[in-house]
Amino acid sequence: MTTAAPSLEQTRSPRENIAAIAAALLIISGDFLFWSHDPGVSLGIFAALAVAALVAAHGSGTNARMLIIAGLLLPSAVQTGIELSLSNLIVLGALGTVTLGETAFASLHTASSRWAESAWALLRPIAGWKWLRSIIRRSPLGGAQLARASETIARVILPTAAVTLVFAVLLGAGNAILGRWIFTAINSVVGWFADPELVFARTLLWVALATFALTILRPRETPAGKRIWHRAVPDLPQPKNAALALWRSITALAVLNVLFFAANTADALYLWTGGALPEGVTYSEFVHHGVYSLIAAVVLSAVVIVLIFQQVPTIRTAPAVKALGLFWIAQNVVLITGVLLRLQRYVEVYDLSELRVYVGCFLLLVTAGLGLLTVHLVSRKGLGWLLLTNLLATFALFFVLQFRDVAKWVAESNVARWEADRTRMLDVEYLASLGASAIPSLIRVAEMPDRAEAHQAFVIIQKRKPRAQAYLAELDWRSWQQRDVRNMRLLATHEVRTLR
């Protein structure tokens, strides 16, 4: 009489089985892509695999929204193989959050509710481990059944492993290349188990990958009832004295408009027209100091306007309140223009920097936000609409920035101004701090005759050349970033031609 092998059929639903398999494959892929390698194109590949796993696990069909996500994800994933940057990471994270919302919570009616639910799910990673525990507990393989199943699996695997080992030894002895591959693989496994720190570090990587995979892939049901973020943002409480609240709003807006008008008038007299500064105020103080305070004032202004116009309709629809609010927004735009002009003047006297570029981008984003705020006040789109459109504007800025080599642009701009004006000094140390993107500009400086900065740039290049050669020798395809590789090859092979 033969004994039937124990059934390995699971009691999990088909969707849970797909999610579990996708999670396992994602963990294995992450280990292969990230272990002992710096991130590069591997991150884009992993992001694409994660999105594919989401679609497989949650069964989302092809629709216009998913096609748009794919169209945005593809160039962003490719960009990781060109240059991995903070903007690139933010874009990939945002697209991943949106994809989770469009797959796991596709039944929710509005985009904002789907995306908010997705963000909330990502903030609860422990739920993924609870799901894993639940499917293990619901498995029929428990107690004696698990022991019998393990015995059956061992009877299948162990003989196969023994036969495979024998043939591996024989083939490895007869084929030098295969033998080296087998020897390297065995050494890697033995070395991994022999190093406790390595075991601990890789275990942490597995835990992180498992937490990520389980969090995004676990099956979900449509939330019962409305979340707090699904509801329309209510107006501020009804004031006890509506007339007093109205005059308070009018007075505050009027005084703030006068204050901003004074600041803009000072800019018009001394910044826009280039008039002589008052005694005791230096040019550096006027164009540089206080820039961040002015930016903070603009951002705070937007918050105050939102709060004022979140009051009851009798206050926010008053003609005087609306007119003063719109005039204040216009004055904020003028103030932002003054801050941008300050940045331009400072760069003309000193140098461009990455920070100043990003400050300029932030000011453009704030200007767009003020435009959206104007639409909000005029058409009463709702505070939820205002928040969502500002998030989309922020995403658009990061999406564009991820493709720009800002460091290269800064380096080339500073060197071009230095070359055109022989009286101008160049901060070579800052130029070198811009990283691999500044290598072509450093070489230009080093090869410039009769300039004091040329020798300093030459010394920096010679010191970095061995590091570039080592980087290229150890480069793995998973860490590939095209811009770094191209510039490192230039540094490693180019011989600086100095003219004295």
Coordinates of C-alpha atoms in Angstrom, one line a residue:
M1 CA 0.0 0.0 0.0
T2 CA 1.4 3.4 -0.9
T3 CA 1.1 6.4 1.3
A4 CA -0.3 9.5 -0.5
A5 CA 1.9 12.6 -0.2
P6 CA 0.3 15.4 1.9
S7 CA -1.6 18.0 0.0
L8 CA 0.2 21.2 -0.5
E9 CA -2.9 23.1 -1.5
Q10 CA -3.3 26.4 0.2
T11 CA -6.4 27.8 1.7
R12 CA -5.4 31.3 0.6
S13 CA -7.3 33.1 -2.1
P14 CA -5.8 33.2 -5.6
R15 CA -5.2 36.9 -5.2
E16 CA -3.2 36.3 -2.0
N17 CA -1.2 33.6 -3.7
I18 CA -0.3 36.0 -6.5
A19 CA 0.6 38.7 -4.0
A20 CA 2.8 36.3 -2.0
I21 CA 4.7 35.1 -5.1
A22 CA 5.1 38.6 -6.4
A23 CA 6.5 39.7 -3.0
A24 CA 9.0 36.8 -3.0
L25 CA 10.2 37.6 -6.5
L26 CA 10.5 41.3 -5.6
I27 CA 12.6 40.4 -2.5
I28 CA 14.9 38.2 -4.5
S29 CA 15.2 40.8 -7.2
G30 CA 16.1 43.5 -4.7
D31 CA 18.8 41.3 -3.1
F32 CA 20.3 40.7 -6.5
L33 CA 20.2 44.4 -7.5
F34 CA 21.3 46.1 -4.3
W35 CA 23.4 43.8 -2.2
S36 CA 27.1 45.0 -2.1
H37 CA 26.5 47.4 -4.9
D38 CA 25.9 51.2 -4.9
P39 CA 22.5 52.1 -6.4
G40 CA 22.3 53.2 -10.0
V41 CA 20.3 51.8 -12.9
S42 CA 19.4 49.0 -10.5
L43 CA 17.0 51.4 -8.7
G44 CA 15.1 52.1 -11.9
I45 CA 14.9 48.4 -12.7
F46 CA 13.6 47.7 -9.2
A47 CA 11.0 50.5 -9.5
A48 CA 9.8 49.0 -12.7
L49 CA 9.6 45.6 -11.2
A50 CA 7.7 47.0 -8.2
V51 CA 5.1 48.6 -10.4
A52 CA 4.7 45.4 -12.4
A53 CA 4.3 43.5 -9.2
L54 CA 1.6 45.9 -8.1
V55 CA -0.3 45.4 -11.3
A56 CA 0.0 41.7 -11.0
A57 CA -1.0 41.5 -7.3
H58 CA -4.0 43.9 -7.5
G59 CA -5.2 43.0 -10.9
S60 CA -5.6 46.5 -12.3
G61 CA -6.4 46.5 -16.0
T62 CA -5.0 48.8 -18.6
N63 CA -6.6 52.3 -18.5
A64 CA -5.8 55.9 -19.3
R65 CA -4.4 56.5 -15.8
M66 CA -2.1 53.6 -15.8
L67 CA -0.8 54.5 -19.3
I68 CA 0.0 58.0 -18.0
I69 CA 1.8 56.5 -15.0
A70 CA 3.8 54.2 -17.3
G71 CA 4.6 57.1 -19.5
L72 CA 6.0 59.1 -16.6
L73 CA 7.7 56.1 -14.9
L74 CA 9.7 54.9 -18.0
P75 CA 11.8 58.0 -18.4
S76 CA 12.2 58.4 -14.7
A77 CA 13.4 54.8 -14.4
V78 CA 15.8 55.3 -17.3
Q79 CA 17.1 58.4 -15.6
T80 CA 18.5 56.3 -12.7
G81 CA 21.0 54.9 -15.3
I82 CA 22.0 58.4 -16.3
E83 CA 22.2 60.2 -13.0
L84 CA 20.5 59.3 -9.7
S85 CA 19.5 62.4 -7.9
L86 CA 17.1 63.5 -5.0
S87 CA 14.6 64.8 -7.6
N88 CA 14.7 61.4 -9.3
L89 CA 14.1 59.6 -6.0
I90 CA 11.2 61.9 -5.1
V91 CA 9.6 61.3 -8.5
L92 CA 9.9 57.6 -8.3
G93 CA 8.5 57.6 -4.8
A94 CA 5.5 59.7 -5.9
L95 CA 4.8 57.6 -8.9
G96 CA 5.0 54.5 -6.8
T97 CA 2.5 55.9 -4.3
V98 CA 0.1 56.9 -7.2
T99 CA 0.5 53.4 -8.7
L100 CA -0.5 51.8 -5.4
G101 CA -3.5 54.0 -5.2
E102 CA -4.6 53.3 -8.8
T103 CA -4.2 49.5 -8.3
A104 CA -5.0 48.6 -4.7
F105 CA -7.7 51.3 -4.3
A106 CA -9.0 51.6 -7.8
S107 CA -12.6 51.4 -6.5
L108 CA -12.4 54.7 -4.8
H109 CA -14.0 57.4 -6.9
T110 CA -11.6 60.4 -6.8
A111 CA -7.9 60.5 -7.5
S112 CA -7.2 62.4 -4.3
S113 CA -8.9 59.7 -2.2
R114 CA -7.0 56.9 -3.9
W115 CA -3.6 58.6 -3.5
A116 CA -4.3 59.6 0.1
E117 CA -5.3 56.0 0.9
S118 CA -2.1 54.8 -0.7
A119 CA 0.1 57.2 1.3
W120 CA -1.7 56.1 4.5
A121 CA -1.0 52.4 3.6
L122 CA 2.7 53.1 3.1
L123 CA 2.8 54.7 6.6
R124 CA 1.6 51.4 8.1
P125 CA 4.3 48.8 7.1
I126 CA 3.5 46.6 10.1
A127 CA 0.2 45.7 8.4
G128 CA 2.1 43.7 5.7
W129 CA 3.7 41.5 8.3
K130 CA 0.3 41.0 10.0
W131 CA -1.0 39.8 6.6
L132 CA 1.9 37.4 6.2
R133 CA 1.3 36.0 9.6
S134 CA -2.4 35.6 8.8
I135 CA -1.8 33.6 5.6
I136 CA 0.6 31.4 7.4
R137 CA -1.9 30.7 10.2
R138 CA -4.6 29.9 7.6
S139 CA -2.4 27.5 5.8
P140 CA -3.3 23.8 6.3
L141 CA 0.3 23.0 6.7
G142 CA 0.4 23.0 10.5
G143 CA 1.7 20.6 13.2
A144 CA 2.1 17.0 12.0
Q145 CA 1.0 18.0 8.5
L146 CA 3.9 20.5 8.2
A147 CA 6.3 17.7 9.4
R148 CA 5.0 15.3 6.8
A149 CA 5.2 18.0 4.1
S150 CA 8.7 18.8 5.0
E151 CA 9.7 15.1 4.9
T152 CA 8.1 14.8 1.4
I153 CA 10.0 17.9 0.2
A154 CA 13.2 16.6 1.6
R155 CA 12.8 13.3 -0.2
V156 CA 12.4 15.3 -3.5
I157 CA 15.2 17.9 -3.0
L158 CA 18.0 15.9 -1.2
P159 CA 18.5 13.2 -3.9
T160 CA 18.3 15.9 -6.6
A161 CA 20.9 18.0 -4.8
A162 CA 23.2 15.0 -4.3
V163 CA 23.1 14.1 -8.0
T164 CA 23.6 17.7 -9.1
L165 CA 26.6 18.0 -6.8
V166 CA 28.3 14.9 -8.3
F167 CA 27.8 16.2 -11.9
A168 CA 28.9 19.7 -10.9
V169 CA 32.2 18.3 -9.6
L170 CA 32.7 16.2 -12.7
L171 CA 31.8 18.9 -15.2
G172 CA 33.8 21.5 -13.2
A173 CA 36.9 19.3 -13.3
G174 CA 36.6 19.0 -17.0
N175 CA 35.7 22.6 -17.8
A176 CA 38.0 25.2 -16.4
I177 CA 35.5 28.1 -16.8
L178 CA 32.6 26.2 -15.3
G179 CA 34.9 25.0 -12.5
R180 CA 35.8 28.6 -11.7
W181 CA 32.2 29.6 -11.6
I182 CA 31.3 26.8 -9.3
F183 CA 34.3 27.5 -7.0
T184 CA 33.4 31.2 -6.8
A185 CA 29.8 30.4 -6.0
I186 CA 30.7 28.0 -3.2
N187 CA 33.3 30.4 -1.8
S188 CA 30.7 33.2 -1.8
V189 CA 28.2 31.0 0.2
V190 CA 30.7 29.8 2.7
G191 CA 32.2 33.3 3.1
W192 CA 28.7 34.7 3.7
F193 CA 27.9 32.3 6.5
A194 CA 31.4 32.6 8.0
D195 CA 31.0 36.4 8.5
P196 CA 28.4 37.3 11.2
E197 CA 28.5 41.0 10.3
L198 CA 27.7 40.1 6.7
V199 CA 24.9 37.8 7.7
F200 CA 23.4 40.6 9.9
A201 CA 23.7 43.2 7.2
R202 CA 22.1 41.1 4.5
T203 CA 19.4 40.0 6.9
L204 CA 18.6 43.7 7.4
L205 CA 18.4 44.1 3.7
W206 CA 16.0 41.2 3.4
V207 CA 13.8 42.6 6.2
A208 CA 13.7 46.0 4.5
L209 CA 12.8 44.5 1.1
A210 CA 10.2 42.2 2.7
T211 CA 8.6 45.1 4.6
F212 CA 8.4 47.1 1.4
A213 CA 7.1 44.2 -0.7
L214 CA 4.5 43.1 1.9
T215 CA 3.3 46.7 2.4
I216 CA 2.6 47.4 -1.2
L217 CA 1.4 44.0 -2.3
R218 CA -0.9 42.7 0.4
P219 CA -4.5 42.5 -0.7
R220 CA -6.8 45.3 0.4
E221 CA -10.4 46.0 0.7
T222 CA -12.2 49.3 0.0
P223 CA -12.2 51.2 3.3
A224 CA -15.5 51.2 5.1
G225 CA -16.8 54.7 5.6
K226 CA -15.1 57.9 4.7
R227 CA -11.6 58.7 5.8
I228 CA -10.9 62.2 7.2
W229 CA -9.1 63.1 4.0
H230 CA -12.1 62.1 1.9
R231 CA -14.2 64.9 3.5
A232 CA -14.3 68.5 2.2
V233 CA -12.3 70.8 4.4
P234 CA -14.9 72.7 6.6
D235 CA -15.0 76.4 7.1
L236 CA -13.6 77.9 10.3
P237 CA -16.1 78.1 13.1
Q238 CA -18.8 80.8 12.9
P239 CA -17.5 83.8 14.9
K240 CA -19.6 85.1 17.7
N241 CA -19.6 88.6 16.2
A242 CA -19.6 88.4 12.4
A243 CA -19.3 92.2 11.9
L244 CA -16.2 92.3 14.2
A245 CA -14.6 89.4 12.4
L246 CA -15.2 91.1 9.0
W247 CA -13.6 94.3 10.1
R248 CA -10.7 92.4 11.7
S249 CA -10.1 90.7 8.4
I250 CA -10.3 93.9 6.4
T251 CA -8.0 95.7 8.8
A252 CA -5.4 92.9 8.8
L253 CA -5.3 92.8 5.0
A254 CA -5.1 96.5 4.7
V255 CA -2.2 96.9 7.1
L256 CA -0.3 94.0 5.5
N257 CA -0.8 95.5 2.1
V258 CA 0.7 98.7 3.3
L259 CA 3.7 96.9 4.8
F260 CA 4.3 94.9 1.6
F261 CA 3.8 98.1 -0.5
A262 CA 6.6 99.7 1.5
A263 CA 8.9 96.7 0.9
N264 CA 8.2 96.8 -2.8
T265 CA 8.7 100.5 -3.0
A266 CA 12.1 100.2 -1.4
D267 CA 13.0 97.5 -4.1
A268 CA 11.7 99.8 -6.8
L269 CA 13.8 102.7 -5.6
Y270 CA 17.1 100.9 -5.0
L271 CA 16.9 97.5 -6.7
W272 CA 15.0 98.0 -9.9
T273 CA 16.4 101.4 -10.8
G274 CA 19.9 100.9 -9.3
G275 CA 19.7 103.9 -7.1
A276 CA 22.4 104.7 -4.5
L277 CA 21.8 102.8 -1.2
P278 CA 21.2 104.6 2.0
E279 CA 24.2 105.1 4.3
G280 CA 25.1 102.1 6.4
V281 CA 23.6 99.5 4.0
T282 CA 26.1 97.5 1.9
Y283 CA 25.3 96.0 -1.5
S284 CA 25.9 92.5 -0.1
E285 CA 23.4 93.1 2.7
F286 CA 20.8 94.5 0.4
V287 CA 20.9 91.8 -2.3
H288 CA 21.8 88.7 -0.3
H289 CA 21.0 89.0 3.4
G290 CA 17.3 88.5 4.2
V291 CA 16.5 86.6 1.0
Y292 CA 15.2 83.6 3.1
S293 CA 13.2 85.9 5.4
L294 CA 11.5 87.4 2.3
I295 CA 10.7 83.9 1.0
A296 CA 9.3 82.9 4.5
A297 CA 7.2 86.1 4.4
V298 CA 5.7 85.1 1.0
V299 CA 4.9 81.5 2.1
L300 CA 3.4 82.8 5.4
S301 CA 1.3 85.2 3.4
A302 CA -0.2 82.4 1.4
V303 CA -1.1 80.6 4.6
V304 CA -2.7 83.7 6.1
I305 CA -4.7 84.3 2.9
V306 CA -6.0 80.7 2.9
L307 CA -7.1 81.0 6.6
I308 CA -8.8 84.3 6.0
F309 CA -10.7 82.9 3.0
Q310 CA -11.6 79.8 4.9
Q311 CA -13.9 81.8 7.1
V312 CA -17.7 81.8 6.7
P313 CA -19.1 83.0 3.4
T314 CA -20.3 86.3 4.8
I315 CA -16.7 87.3 5.5
R316 CA -14.8 85.7 2.6
T317 CA -17.2 87.0 -0.1
A318 CA -17.2 90.6 1.1
P319 CA -16.0 92.8 -1.8
A320 CA -13.4 94.6 0.4
V321 CA -11.9 91.3 1.7
K322 CA -11.7 89.8 -1.8
A323 CA -10.1 92.9 -3.3
L324 CA -7.6 93.3 -0.5
G325 CA -6.7 89.6 -0.7
L326 CA -6.1 89.7 -4.5
F327 CA -4.1 92.9 -4.2
W328 CA -1.9 91.2 -1.5
I329 CA -1.3 88.2 -3.8
A330 CA -0.2 90.6 -6.5
Q331 CA 2.2 92.3 -4.1
N332 CA 3.6 88.9 -3.2
V333 CA 4.3 88.2 -6.8
V334 CA 6.1 91.6 -7.1
L335 CA 8.1 90.7 -3.9
I336 CA 9.1 87.3 -5.4
T337 CA 10.3 89.1 -8.6
G338 CA 12.4 91.3 -6.3
V339 CA 13.9 88.3 -4.6
L340 CA 14.8 86.7 -8.0
L341 CA 16.4 90.0 -9.0
R342 CA 18.4 89.9 -5.8
L343 CA 19.6 86.4 -6.7
Q344 CA 20.6 87.6 -10.2
R345 CA 22.5 90.6 -8.9
Y346 CA 24.3 88.4 -6.3
V347 CA 25.4 85.9 -8.9
E348 CA 26.7 88.7 -11.2
V349 CA 29.0 89.9 -8.4
Y350 CA 29.9 86.5 -6.9
D351 CA 29.2 83.0 -8.3
L352 CA 26.3 80.8 -9.1
S353 CA 25.6 77.9 -6.8
E354 CA 23.3 74.9 -6.8
L355 CA 21.5 76.3 -3.7
R356 CA 20.8 79.5 -5.6
V357 CA 19.4 77.6 -8.5
Y358 CA 17.1 75.6 -6.3
V359 CA 16.0 78.7 -4.5
G360 CA 15.1 80.2 -7.8
C361 CA 13.1 77.0 -8.7
F362 CA 11.3 77.2 -5.3
L363 CA 10.4 80.8 -6.0
L364 CA 8.9 79.9 -9.4
L365 CA 6.9 77.1 -7.6
V366 CA 5.7 79.6 -5.0
T367 CA 4.6 81.9 -7.9
A368 CA 2.6 79.1 -9.4
G369 CA 1.1 78.4 -6.0
L370 CA 0.0 82.0 -5.8
G371 CA -1.6 81.7 -9.2
L372 CA -3.5 78.7 -8.0
L373 CA -4.5 80.5 -4.9
T374 CA -5.9 83.3 -7.0
V375 CA -8.1 80.8 -8.9
H376 CA -9.1 79.3 -5.5
L377 CA -10.3 82.8 -4.2
V378 CA -12.0 83.8 -7.4
S379 CA -13.8 80.5 -8.3
R380 CA -14.0 78.9 -4.8
K381 CA -12.6 75.6 -6.0
G382 CA -12.2 74.3 -2.5
L383 CA -9.2 73.9 -0.2
G384 CA -8.8 70.2 -1.2
W385 CA -8.4 71.3 -4.9
L386 CA -5.8 73.9 -3.9
L387 CA -3.7 71.3 -2.0
L388 CA -3.9 68.7 -4.8
T389 CA -3.0 71.2 -7.6
N390 CA 0.0 72.5 -5.5
L391 CA 1.1 68.9 -5.0
L392 CA 0.9 68.3 -8.8
A393 CA 2.8 71.5 -9.5
T394 CA 5.5 70.4 -7.1
F395 CA 5.7 67.0 -8.8
A396 CA 6.0 68.7 -12.2
L397 CA 9.0 70.7 -10.9
F398 CA 10.8 67.7 -9.6
F399 CA 10.0 65.7 -12.7
V400 CA 11.7 68.3 -14.9
L401 CA 14.6 68.8 -12.5
Q402 CA 15.5 65.1 -12.4
F403 CA 16.7 65.3 -16.1
R404 CA 18.8 68.5 -15.6
D405 CA 22.5 68.3 -14.7
V406 CA 22.4 71.3 -12.4
A407 CA 25.9 70.8 -11.2
K408 CA 27.3 70.9 -14.7
W409 CA 25.3 74.0 -15.6
V410 CA 26.5 75.8 -12.4
A411 CA 30.2 74.8 -13.1
E412 CA 30.0 75.9 -16.8
S413 CA 28.4 79.2 -16.0
N414 CA 30.9 80.1 -13.3
V415 CA 33.9 79.1 -15.5
A416 CA 32.5 81.0 -18.5
R417 CA 32.2 84.2 -16.5
W418 CA 35.7 83.7 -15.1
E419 CA 37.1 83.2 -18.6
A420 CA 35.4 86.3 -19.9
D421 CA 36.6 88.6 -17.1
R422 CA 40.3 88.3 -16.1
T423 CA 39.7 90.4 -13.0
R424 CA 37.1 87.9 -11.6
M425 CA 38.1 85.3 -9.0
L426 CA 37.0 81.6 -9.3
D427 CA 36.2 79.5 -6.2
V428 CA 38.0 76.3 -7.4
E429 CA 37.2 74.4 -4.2
Y430 CA 33.5 74.9 -4.7
L431 CA 33.9 74.0 -8.4
A432 CA 35.5 70.7 -7.3
S433 CA 32.8 70.1 -4.7
L434 CA 30.2 69.9 -7.5
G435 CA 31.3 66.3 -8.2
A436 CA 31.9 64.4 -11.4
S437 CA 29.7 66.8 -13.4
A438 CA 32.3 69.6 -12.9
I439 CA 35.3 67.5 -14.2
P440 CA 35.2 69.0 -17.8
S441 CA 35.0 72.5 -16.2
L442 CA 37.9 71.7 -13.9
I443 CA 40.0 70.6 -16.9
R444 CA 39.2 73.9 -18.7
V445 CA 40.4 75.8 -15.7
A446 CA 43.6 73.8 -15.4
E447 CA 44.4 74.4 -19.0
M448 CA 43.8 78.1 -18.9
P449 CA 47.2 79.9 -19.2
D450 CA 48.3 82.8 -17.0
R451 CA 45.5 82.3 -14.4
A452 CA 46.2 81.7 -10.7
E453 CA 43.4 79.2 -10.4
A454 CA 44.8 76.9 -13.1
H455 CA 47.5 75.3 -10.8
Q456 CA 44.9 74.7 -8.0
A457 CA 42.6 72.9 -10.5
F458 CA 45.5 70.9 -11.9
V459 CA 46.4 69.7 -8.4
I460 CA 42.8 68.6 -7.7
I461 CA 42.6 66.7 -11.0
Q462 CA 45.9 64.9 -10.4
K463 CA 44.7 63.8 -6.9
R464 CA 41.4 62.5 -8.2
K465 CA 42.7 60.7 -11.2
P466 CA 43.6 57.5 -9.3
R467 CA 40.2 57.5 -7.7
A468 CA 38.6 57.7 -11.1
Q469 CA 40.6 54.8 -12.4
A470 CA 39.7 52.7 -9.3
Y471 CA 36.0 53.6 -9.8
L472 CA 36.0 52.5 -13.4
A473 CA 37.9 49.3 -12.6
E474 CA 35.4 48.3 -9.9
L475 CA 32.2 49.5 -11.7
D476 CA 29.4 47.0 -11.8
W477 CA 26.5 47.4 -14.2
R478 CA 24.0 47.7 -11.4
S479 CA 25.8 50.9 -10.2
W480 CA 25.9 52.4 -13.7
Q481 CA 25.2 56.1 -14.0
Q482 CA 26.1 57.4 -17.4
R483 CA 27.1 60.9 -16.5
D484 CA 29.5 59.8 -13.7
V485 CA 31.0 57.1 -16.0
R486 CA 31.5 59.5 -18.9
N487 CA 33.2 62.2 -16.6
M488 CA 35.3 59.6 -14.7
R489 CA 36.6 58.2 -18.0
L490 CA 37.5 61.8 -19.1
L491 CA 39.3 62.3 -15.8
A492 CA 41.1 59.0 -15.9
T493 CA 42.3 59.3 -19.5
H494 CA 42.8 63.0 -20.2
E495 CA 46.2 64.5 -19.8
V496 CA 46.0 68.1 -18.8
R497 CA 47.9 70.4 -21.2
T498 CA 49.2 73.3 -19.1
L499 CA 50.7 76.4 -20.8
R500 CA 53.0 78.6 -18.9

